[in-house]
Short mmCIF file of C-alpha atoms in Angstrom, two decimals:
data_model
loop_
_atom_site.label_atom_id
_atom_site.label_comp_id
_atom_site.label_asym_id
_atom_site.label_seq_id
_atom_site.Cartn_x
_atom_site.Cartn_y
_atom_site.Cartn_z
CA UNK X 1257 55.68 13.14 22.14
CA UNK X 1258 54.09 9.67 22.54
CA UNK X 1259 50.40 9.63 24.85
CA UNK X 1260 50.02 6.72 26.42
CA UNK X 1261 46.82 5.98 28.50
CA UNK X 1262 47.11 3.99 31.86
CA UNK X 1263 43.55 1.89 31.74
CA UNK X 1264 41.63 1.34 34.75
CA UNK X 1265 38.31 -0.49 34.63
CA UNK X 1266 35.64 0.48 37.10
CA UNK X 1267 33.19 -2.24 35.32
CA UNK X 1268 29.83 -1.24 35.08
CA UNK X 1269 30.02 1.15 37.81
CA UNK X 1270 27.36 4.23 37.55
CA UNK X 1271 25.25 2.60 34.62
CA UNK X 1272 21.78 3.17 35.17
CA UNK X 1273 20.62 1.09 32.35
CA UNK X 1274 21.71 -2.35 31.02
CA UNK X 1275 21.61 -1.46 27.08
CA UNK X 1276 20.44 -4.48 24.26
CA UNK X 1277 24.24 -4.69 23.71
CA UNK X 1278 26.25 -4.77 26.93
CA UNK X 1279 27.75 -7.37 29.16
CA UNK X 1280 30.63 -4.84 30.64
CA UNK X 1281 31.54 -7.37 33.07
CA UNK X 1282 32.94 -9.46 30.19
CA UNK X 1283 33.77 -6.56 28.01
CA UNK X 1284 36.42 -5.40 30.64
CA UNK X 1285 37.88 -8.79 31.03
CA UNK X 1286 36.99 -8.59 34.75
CA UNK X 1287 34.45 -8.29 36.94
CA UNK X 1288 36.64 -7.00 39.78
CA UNK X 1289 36.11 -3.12 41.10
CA UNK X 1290 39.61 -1.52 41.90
CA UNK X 1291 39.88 -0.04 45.40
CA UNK X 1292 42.87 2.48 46.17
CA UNK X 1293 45.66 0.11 46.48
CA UNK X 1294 44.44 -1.76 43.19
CA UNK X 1295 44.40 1.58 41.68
CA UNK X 1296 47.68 2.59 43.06
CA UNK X 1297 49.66 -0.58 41.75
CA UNK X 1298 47.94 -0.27 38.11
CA UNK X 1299 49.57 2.76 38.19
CA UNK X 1300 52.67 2.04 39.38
CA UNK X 1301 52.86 -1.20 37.18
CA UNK X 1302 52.72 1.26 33.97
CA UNK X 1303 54.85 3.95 35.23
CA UNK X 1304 57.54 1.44 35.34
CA UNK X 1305 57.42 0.41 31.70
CA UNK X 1306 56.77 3.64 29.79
CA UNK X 1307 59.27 5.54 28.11
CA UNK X 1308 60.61 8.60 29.11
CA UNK X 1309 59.27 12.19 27.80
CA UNK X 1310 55.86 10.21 27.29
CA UNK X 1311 52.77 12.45 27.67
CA UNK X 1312 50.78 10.09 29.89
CA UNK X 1313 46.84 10.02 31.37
CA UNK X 1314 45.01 7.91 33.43
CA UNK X 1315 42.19 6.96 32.01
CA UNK X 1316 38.80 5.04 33.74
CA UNK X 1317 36.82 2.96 31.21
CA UNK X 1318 34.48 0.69 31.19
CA UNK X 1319 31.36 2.26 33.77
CA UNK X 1320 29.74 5.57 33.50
CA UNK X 1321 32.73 7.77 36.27
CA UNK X 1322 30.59 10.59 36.80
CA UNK X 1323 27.20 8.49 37.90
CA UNK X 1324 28.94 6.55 40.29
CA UNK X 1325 28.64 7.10 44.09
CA UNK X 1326 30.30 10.48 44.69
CA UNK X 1327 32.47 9.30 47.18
CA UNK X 1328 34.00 6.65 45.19
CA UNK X 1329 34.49 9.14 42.78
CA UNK X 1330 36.69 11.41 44.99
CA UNK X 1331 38.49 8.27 46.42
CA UNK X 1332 39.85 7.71 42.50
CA UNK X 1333 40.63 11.06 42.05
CA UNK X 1334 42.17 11.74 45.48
CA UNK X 1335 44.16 8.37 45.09
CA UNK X 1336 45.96 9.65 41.53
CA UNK X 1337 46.52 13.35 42.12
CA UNK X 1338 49.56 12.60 43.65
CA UNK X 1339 50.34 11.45 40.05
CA UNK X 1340 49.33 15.14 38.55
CA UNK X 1341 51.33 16.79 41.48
CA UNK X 1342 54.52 15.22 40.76
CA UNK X 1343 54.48 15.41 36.83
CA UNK X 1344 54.55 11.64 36.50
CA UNK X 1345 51.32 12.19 34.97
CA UNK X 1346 49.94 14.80 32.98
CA UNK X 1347 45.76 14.79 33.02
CA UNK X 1348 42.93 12.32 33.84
CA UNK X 1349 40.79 10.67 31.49
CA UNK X 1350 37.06 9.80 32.22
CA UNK X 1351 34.46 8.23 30.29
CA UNK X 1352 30.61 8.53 30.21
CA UNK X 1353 27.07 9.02 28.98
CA UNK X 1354 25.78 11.86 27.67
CA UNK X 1355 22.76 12.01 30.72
CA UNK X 1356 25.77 12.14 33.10
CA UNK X 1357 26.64 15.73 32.40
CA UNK X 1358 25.62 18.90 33.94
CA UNK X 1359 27.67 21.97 35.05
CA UNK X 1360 28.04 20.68 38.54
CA UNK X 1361 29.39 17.72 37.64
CA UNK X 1362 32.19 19.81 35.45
CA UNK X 1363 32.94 22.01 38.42
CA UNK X 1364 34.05 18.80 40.47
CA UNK X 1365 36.04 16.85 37.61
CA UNK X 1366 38.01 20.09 37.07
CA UNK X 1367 38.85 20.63 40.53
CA UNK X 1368 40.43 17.59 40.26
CA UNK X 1369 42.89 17.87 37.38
CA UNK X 1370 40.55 15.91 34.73
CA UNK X 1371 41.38 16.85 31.20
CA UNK X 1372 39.57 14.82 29.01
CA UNK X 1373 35.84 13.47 29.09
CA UNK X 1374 34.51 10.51 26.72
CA UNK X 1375 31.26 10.35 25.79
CA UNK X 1376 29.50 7.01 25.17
CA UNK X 1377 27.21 8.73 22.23
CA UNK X 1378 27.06 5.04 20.35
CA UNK X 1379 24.32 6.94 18.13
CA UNK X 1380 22.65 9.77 17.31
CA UNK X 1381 19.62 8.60 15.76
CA UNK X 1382 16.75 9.13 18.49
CA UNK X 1383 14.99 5.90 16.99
CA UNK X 1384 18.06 3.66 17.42
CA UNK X 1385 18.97 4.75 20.26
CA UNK X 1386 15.81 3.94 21.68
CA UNK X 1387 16.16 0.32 20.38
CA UNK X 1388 19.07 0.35 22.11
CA UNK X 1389 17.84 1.26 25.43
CA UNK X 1390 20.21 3.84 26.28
CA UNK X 1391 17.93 5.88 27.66
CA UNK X 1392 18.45 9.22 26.54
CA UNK X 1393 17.95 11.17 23.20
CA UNK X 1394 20.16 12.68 21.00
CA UNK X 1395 19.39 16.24 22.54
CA UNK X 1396 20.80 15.61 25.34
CA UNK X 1397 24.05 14.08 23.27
CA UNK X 1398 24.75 18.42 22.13
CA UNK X 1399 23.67 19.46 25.33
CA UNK X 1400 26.25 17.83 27.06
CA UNK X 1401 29.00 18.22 24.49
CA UNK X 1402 28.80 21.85 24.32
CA UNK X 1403 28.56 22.49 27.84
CA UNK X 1404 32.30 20.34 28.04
CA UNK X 1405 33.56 22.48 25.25
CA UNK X 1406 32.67 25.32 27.11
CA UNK X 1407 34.33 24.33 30.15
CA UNK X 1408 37.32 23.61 28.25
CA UNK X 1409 37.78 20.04 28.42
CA UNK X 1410 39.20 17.52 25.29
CA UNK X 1411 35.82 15.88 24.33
CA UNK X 1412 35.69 12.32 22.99
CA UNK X 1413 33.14 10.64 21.35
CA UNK X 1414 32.16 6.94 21.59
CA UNK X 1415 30.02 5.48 18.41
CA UNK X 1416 28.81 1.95 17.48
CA UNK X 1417 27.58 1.09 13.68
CA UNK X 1418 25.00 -1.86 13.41
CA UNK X 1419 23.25 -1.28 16.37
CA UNK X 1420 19.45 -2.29 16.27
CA UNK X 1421 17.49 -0.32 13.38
CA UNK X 1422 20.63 1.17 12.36
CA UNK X 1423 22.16 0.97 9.01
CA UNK X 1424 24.71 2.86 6.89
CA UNK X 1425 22.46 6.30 6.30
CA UNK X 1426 21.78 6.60 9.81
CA UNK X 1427 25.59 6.15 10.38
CA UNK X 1428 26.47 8.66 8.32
CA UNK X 1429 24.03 11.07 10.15
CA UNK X 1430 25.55 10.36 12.90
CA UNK X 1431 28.55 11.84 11.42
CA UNK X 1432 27.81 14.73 9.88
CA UNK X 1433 25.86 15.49 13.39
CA UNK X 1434 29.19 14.39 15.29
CA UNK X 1435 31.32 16.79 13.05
CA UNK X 1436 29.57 19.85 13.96
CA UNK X 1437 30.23 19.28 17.72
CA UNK X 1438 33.87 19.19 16.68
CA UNK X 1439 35.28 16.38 19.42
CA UNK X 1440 38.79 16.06 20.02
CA UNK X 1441 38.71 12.34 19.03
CA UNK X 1442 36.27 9.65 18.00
CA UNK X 1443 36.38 5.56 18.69
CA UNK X 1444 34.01 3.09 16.39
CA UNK X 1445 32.85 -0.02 17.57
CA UNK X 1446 30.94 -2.21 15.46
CA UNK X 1447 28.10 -4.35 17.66
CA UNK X 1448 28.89 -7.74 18.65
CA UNK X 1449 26.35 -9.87 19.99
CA UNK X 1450 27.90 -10.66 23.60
CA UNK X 1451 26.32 -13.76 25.47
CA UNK X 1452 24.21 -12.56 28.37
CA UNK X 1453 22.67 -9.61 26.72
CA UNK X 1454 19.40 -9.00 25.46
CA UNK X 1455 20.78 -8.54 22.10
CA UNK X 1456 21.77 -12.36 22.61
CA UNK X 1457 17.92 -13.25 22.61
CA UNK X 1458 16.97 -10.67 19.58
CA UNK X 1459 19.43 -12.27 17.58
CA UNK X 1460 18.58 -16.28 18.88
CA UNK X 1461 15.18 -15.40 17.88
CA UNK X 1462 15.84 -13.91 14.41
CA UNK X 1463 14.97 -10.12 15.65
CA UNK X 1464 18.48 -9.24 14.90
CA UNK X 1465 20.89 -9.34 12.15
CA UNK X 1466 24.64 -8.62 12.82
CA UNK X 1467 26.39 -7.03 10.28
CA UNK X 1468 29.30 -9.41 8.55
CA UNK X 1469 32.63 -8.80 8.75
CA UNK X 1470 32.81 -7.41 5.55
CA UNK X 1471 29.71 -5.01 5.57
CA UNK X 1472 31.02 -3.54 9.12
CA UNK X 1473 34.44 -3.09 7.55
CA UNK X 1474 32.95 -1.16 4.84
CA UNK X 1475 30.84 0.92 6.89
CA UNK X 1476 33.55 1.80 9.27
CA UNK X 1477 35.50 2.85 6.37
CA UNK X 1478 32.93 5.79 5.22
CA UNK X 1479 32.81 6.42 8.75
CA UNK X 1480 36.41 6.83 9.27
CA UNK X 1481 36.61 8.77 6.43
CA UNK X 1482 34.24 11.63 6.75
CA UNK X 1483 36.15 12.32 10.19
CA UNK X 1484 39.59 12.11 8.35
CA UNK X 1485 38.09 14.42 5.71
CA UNK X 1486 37.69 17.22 8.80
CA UNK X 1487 40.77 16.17 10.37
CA UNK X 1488 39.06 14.87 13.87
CA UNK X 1489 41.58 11.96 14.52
CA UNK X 1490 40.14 8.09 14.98
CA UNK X 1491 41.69 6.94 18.13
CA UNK X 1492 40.66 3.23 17.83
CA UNK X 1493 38.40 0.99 15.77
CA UNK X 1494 37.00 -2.32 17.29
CA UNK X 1495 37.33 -3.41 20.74
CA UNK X 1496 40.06 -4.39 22.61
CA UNK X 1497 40.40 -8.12 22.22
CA UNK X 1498 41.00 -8.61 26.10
CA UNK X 1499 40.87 -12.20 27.07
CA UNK X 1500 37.19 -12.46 27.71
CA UNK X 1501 36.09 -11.60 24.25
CA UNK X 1502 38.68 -14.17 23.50
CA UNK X 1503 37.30 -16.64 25.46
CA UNK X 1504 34.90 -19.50 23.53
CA UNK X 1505 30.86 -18.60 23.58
CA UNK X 1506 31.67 -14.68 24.60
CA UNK X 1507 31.08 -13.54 21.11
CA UNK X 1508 28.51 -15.39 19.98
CA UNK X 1509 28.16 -13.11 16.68
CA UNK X 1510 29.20 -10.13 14.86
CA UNK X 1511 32.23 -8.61 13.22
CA UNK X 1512 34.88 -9.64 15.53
CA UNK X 1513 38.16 -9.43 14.94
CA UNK X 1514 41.20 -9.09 16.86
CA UNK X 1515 42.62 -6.36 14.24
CA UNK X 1516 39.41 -4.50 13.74
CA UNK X 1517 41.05 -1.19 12.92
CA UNK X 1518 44.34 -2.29 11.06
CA UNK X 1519 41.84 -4.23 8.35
CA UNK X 1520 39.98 -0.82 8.31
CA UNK X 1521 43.11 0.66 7.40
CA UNK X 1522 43.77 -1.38 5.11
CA UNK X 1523 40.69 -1.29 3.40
CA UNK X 1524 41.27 2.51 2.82
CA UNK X 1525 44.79 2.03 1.43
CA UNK X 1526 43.61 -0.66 -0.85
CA UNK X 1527 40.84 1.77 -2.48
CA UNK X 1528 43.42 4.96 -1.97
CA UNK X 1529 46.27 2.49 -4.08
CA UNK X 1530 43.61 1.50 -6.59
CA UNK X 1531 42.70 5.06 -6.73
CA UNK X 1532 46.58 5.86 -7.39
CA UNK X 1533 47.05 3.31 -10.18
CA UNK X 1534 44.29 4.62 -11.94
CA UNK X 1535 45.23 8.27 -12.18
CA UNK X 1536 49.08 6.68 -13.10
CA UNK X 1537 47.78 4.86 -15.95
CA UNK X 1538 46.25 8.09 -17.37
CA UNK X 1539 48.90 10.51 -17.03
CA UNK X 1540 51.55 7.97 -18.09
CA UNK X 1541 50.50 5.01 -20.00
CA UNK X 1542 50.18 1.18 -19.02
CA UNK X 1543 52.54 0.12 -17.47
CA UNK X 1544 53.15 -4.45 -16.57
CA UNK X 1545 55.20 -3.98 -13.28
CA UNK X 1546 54.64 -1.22 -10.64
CA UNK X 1547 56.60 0.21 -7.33
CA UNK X 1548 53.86 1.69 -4.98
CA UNK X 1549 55.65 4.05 -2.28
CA UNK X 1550 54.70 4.39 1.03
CA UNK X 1551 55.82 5.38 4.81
CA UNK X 1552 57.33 2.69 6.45
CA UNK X 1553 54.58 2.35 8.79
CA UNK X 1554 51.88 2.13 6.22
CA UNK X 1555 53.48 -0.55 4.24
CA UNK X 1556 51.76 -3.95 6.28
CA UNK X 1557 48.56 -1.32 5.52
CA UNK X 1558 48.65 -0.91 1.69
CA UNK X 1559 49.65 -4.66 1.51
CA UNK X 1560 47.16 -6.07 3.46
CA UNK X 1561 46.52 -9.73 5.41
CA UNK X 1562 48.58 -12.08 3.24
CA UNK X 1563 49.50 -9.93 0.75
CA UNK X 1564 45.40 -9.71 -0.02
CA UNK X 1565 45.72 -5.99 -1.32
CA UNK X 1566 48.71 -6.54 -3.70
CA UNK X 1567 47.12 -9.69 -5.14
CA UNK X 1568 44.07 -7.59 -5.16
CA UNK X 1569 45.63 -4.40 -6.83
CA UNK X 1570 47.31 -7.14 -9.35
CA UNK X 1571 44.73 -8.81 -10.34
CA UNK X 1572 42.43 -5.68 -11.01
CA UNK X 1573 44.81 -3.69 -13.22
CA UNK X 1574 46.03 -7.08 -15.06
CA UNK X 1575 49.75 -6.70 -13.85
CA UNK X 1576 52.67 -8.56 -13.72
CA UNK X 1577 54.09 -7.35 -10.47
CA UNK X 1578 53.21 -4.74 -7.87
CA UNK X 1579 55.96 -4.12 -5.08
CA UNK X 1580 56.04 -1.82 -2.06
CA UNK X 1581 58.65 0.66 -0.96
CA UNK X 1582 58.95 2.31 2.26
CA UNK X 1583 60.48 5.90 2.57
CA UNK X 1584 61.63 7.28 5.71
CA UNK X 1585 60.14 10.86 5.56
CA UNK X 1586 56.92 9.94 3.16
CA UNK X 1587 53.78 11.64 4.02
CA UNK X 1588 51.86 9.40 6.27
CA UNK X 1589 48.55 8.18 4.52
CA UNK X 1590 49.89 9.08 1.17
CA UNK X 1591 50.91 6.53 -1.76
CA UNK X 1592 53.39 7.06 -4.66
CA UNK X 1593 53.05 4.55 -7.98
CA UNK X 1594 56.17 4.52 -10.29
CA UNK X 1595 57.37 2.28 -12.58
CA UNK X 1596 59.07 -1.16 -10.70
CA UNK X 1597 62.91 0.44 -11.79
CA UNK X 1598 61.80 3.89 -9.87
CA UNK X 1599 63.90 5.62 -7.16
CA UNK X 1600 60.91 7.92 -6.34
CA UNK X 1601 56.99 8.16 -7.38
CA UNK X 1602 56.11 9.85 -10.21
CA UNK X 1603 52.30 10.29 -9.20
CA UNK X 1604 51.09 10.91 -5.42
CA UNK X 1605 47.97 10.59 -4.26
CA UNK X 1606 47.48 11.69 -0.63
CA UNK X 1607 44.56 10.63 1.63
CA UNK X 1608 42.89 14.08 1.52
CA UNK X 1609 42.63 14.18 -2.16
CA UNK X 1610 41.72 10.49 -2.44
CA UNK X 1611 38.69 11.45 -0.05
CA UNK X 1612 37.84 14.69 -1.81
CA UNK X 1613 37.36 12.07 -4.94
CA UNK X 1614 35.54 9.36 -3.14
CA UNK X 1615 33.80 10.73 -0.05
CA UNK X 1616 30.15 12.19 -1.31
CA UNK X 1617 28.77 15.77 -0.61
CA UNK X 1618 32.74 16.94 -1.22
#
C-alpha cells in the first residue's frame, strides 16, 4: 500500500527560537499561515489526485504544531477529523522540537486521531547544538522520545550534518545515540546557508565553513548507512527544492541540490557495485565486459548522473564494457555481476552484507 503525505505548512508557527540556520518563511516556499478553508482545500486538492487504496496522512511541517497557540491547534485538528471519520484519511502527522513534549501535550494530540510525531532533533551533540541555538540539550531529545514511544505514537526523527562545530564523528554519535531510541523513520538535511539567517553573517565573515557537495554526500552516506544497517528506514535526504530555495540569492551556500537523496543513493550503489566486482573477480577470474543486475528501480541508481558510476566502475576495474540489467522481482538494494553474455548473476551482493563489510564497529 502506497503512504502518501498531504503537506500543510504552518510556517514558523510555535518556534520560540530563531536557530543560526533557519529562514522557515523561505524554507516553506511561503510565508502565508493556512486558516480552515485554506486547510480544507489543500486537502481536498490532494484527495482528488491520489490513487485509490493509498494509505494517506496529513501532515503539518514547517513550525513547531504543538507550541503554537492552543486554539489554533484545535482549529487544525477539528478542521481534518472529518477526514479520519470518513476513512478518506487514515492518521495525522505533526512535527516538532524536542522541548515541545510533555505528557499533556500527548494526551491532547491523541484525542485527536494524531499518529505520528516528528521530532526536529537536527543533533545530538550538546555543544553543537548550542552553536546552533536550538535551545535545548540533548537530554531533553530521550526524554521526549521515550515518553512518545510510550504513548504509542510512530516517532520520527529530524537530523542535519554540518551544522556549526559539527563534523563527521559527532554525526556518527548522533547515530548510534539515534539508534537506541529506535524511531520509526529518520530525514537528513545537510545545512545550507539561507540568506537572512545568522548563519548568513558567520559564513560572510569567515566563522563558517559549509560543507561541499561532495563531503556532505559522503557524510550522508555513513549516515544513511548505519540506519540501513538496523533497518530504521530514511524517509528523505535533502530538502525539498520548493520554489524559494530555487529562487536566485536564497541559497547563498552549501550542498544544494535538487536530487540530494537520489545522488546519495547513488553514491551507495556505486561503492556496493565496486564492492560486487571485486568479490566477482576473486571467485571467478578477470573478466573485459560485465552485466551488473539490478531491480528496475535501482538501475538510474547504480548508473548514476550521466552514466558517472558506469564510467566510474569502468575505469577502476580497467574494463571494456559494463552494462545494466533490470529484473522484475530482484531484491531491492541488491546487485548481481555476471559476465556481459549472462541471463542471471553469478555473484550477489546485497546491501546488508555490503554494509556488514564497509560500515565500522560491524
Amino acid at each position: 500500500m502506497k503512504h502518501i503525505n498531504i503537506p500543510i505548512f504552518i510556517p514558523h508557527l510555535g518556534c520560540p527560537f530563531t536557530c543560526v540556520f533557519c529562514d522557515q518563511n523561505r524554507i516553506s516556499a511561503t510565508q502565508d499561515i493556512p486558516g480552515e478553508m485554506e486547510v480544507l482545500s489543500i486537502v481536498e486538492n490532494h484527495l482528488a489526485t491520489i490513487p485509490a487504496g493509498s494509505k494517506v496522512e496529513i501532515a503539518f511541517f514547517g513550525g513547531n504544531f504543538t507550541m503554537v497557540e492552543k486554539a489554533r491547534q484545535e482549529m487544525y485538528l477539528a478542521t481534518i477529523n472529518r477526514y479520519l471519520q470518513d476513512g478518506r484519511v487514515q492518521g495525522i502527522r505533526i512535527s516538532t522540537r524536542p522541548d515541545g513534549i510533555d505528557a499533556q501535550i500527548l494526551d491532547f494530540l491523541q484525542q485527536w486521531g494524531v499518529r505520528t510525531i516528528e521530532l526536529g532533533v537536527q543533533s545530538l551533540s550538546d555543544e553543537v547544538l548550542k552553536a546552533s541555538w536550538r535551545g535545548y540539550q540533548a537530554a531533553d531529545v530521550f526524554k521526549a522520545c521515550r515518553l512518545i514511544k510510550e504513548y504509542g505514537f510512530r516517532l520520527g526523527i529530524q537530523l542535519m550534518i554540518g551544522l556549526p562545530g559539527d563534523r563527521l564523528e559527532l554525526d556518527m554519535k548522533t547515530v548510534a545515540k539515534v539508534i537506541e531510541l529506535r524511531p520509526d523513520m529518520v530525514r537528513i538535511y545537510p545545512t545550507l546557508v539561507i540568506a537572512g539567517t545568522y548563519l548568513e553573517k558567520l559564513y560572510l565573515k569567515g566563522k563558517y565553513i559549509p560543507l561541499t557537495l561532495a563531503e556532505a554526500l559522503q557524510n550522508s552516506l555513513a549516515v544513511y548507512l548505519q540506519f540501513q544497517k538496523e533497518n530504521i528506514p530514511v524517509i528523505r535526504m535533502g530538502l525539498q527544492p520548493g520554489e524559494e530555495l530555487r529562487r536566485e540569492g536564497c541559497v547563498v551556500a552549501g550542498p544544494f541540490h535538487p536530487a540530494f537523496g537520489e545522488l546519495v543513493e547513488q553514491e551507495a550503489f556505486k561503492a556496493q557495485a565496486g564492492k560486487a566486482i571485486e568479490q566477482f573477480f576473486t571467485a571467478h577470474g578477470r573478466h573485459p565486459q560485465l552485466l551488473l543486475f539490478v531491480h528496475p528501480r535501482d538501475i538510474s541508481k547504480v548508473t548514476g548522473q550521466r552514466r558517472s558510476n558506469l564510467n566510474y566502475l569502468k575505469e577502476q576495474f580497467g574494463l571494456e564494457l559494463i552494462k545494466v540489467r533490470g529484473i522484475e522481482g530482484f531484491a531491492r538494494d541488491s546487485v548481481g555481476v555476471g559476465t556481459i553474455d549472462a541471463s542471471a548473476p553469478v555473484l550477489l551482493l546485497s546491501r546488508l552484507k555490503f554494509i556488514d563489510n564497509m560500515v565500522p564497529g560491524t
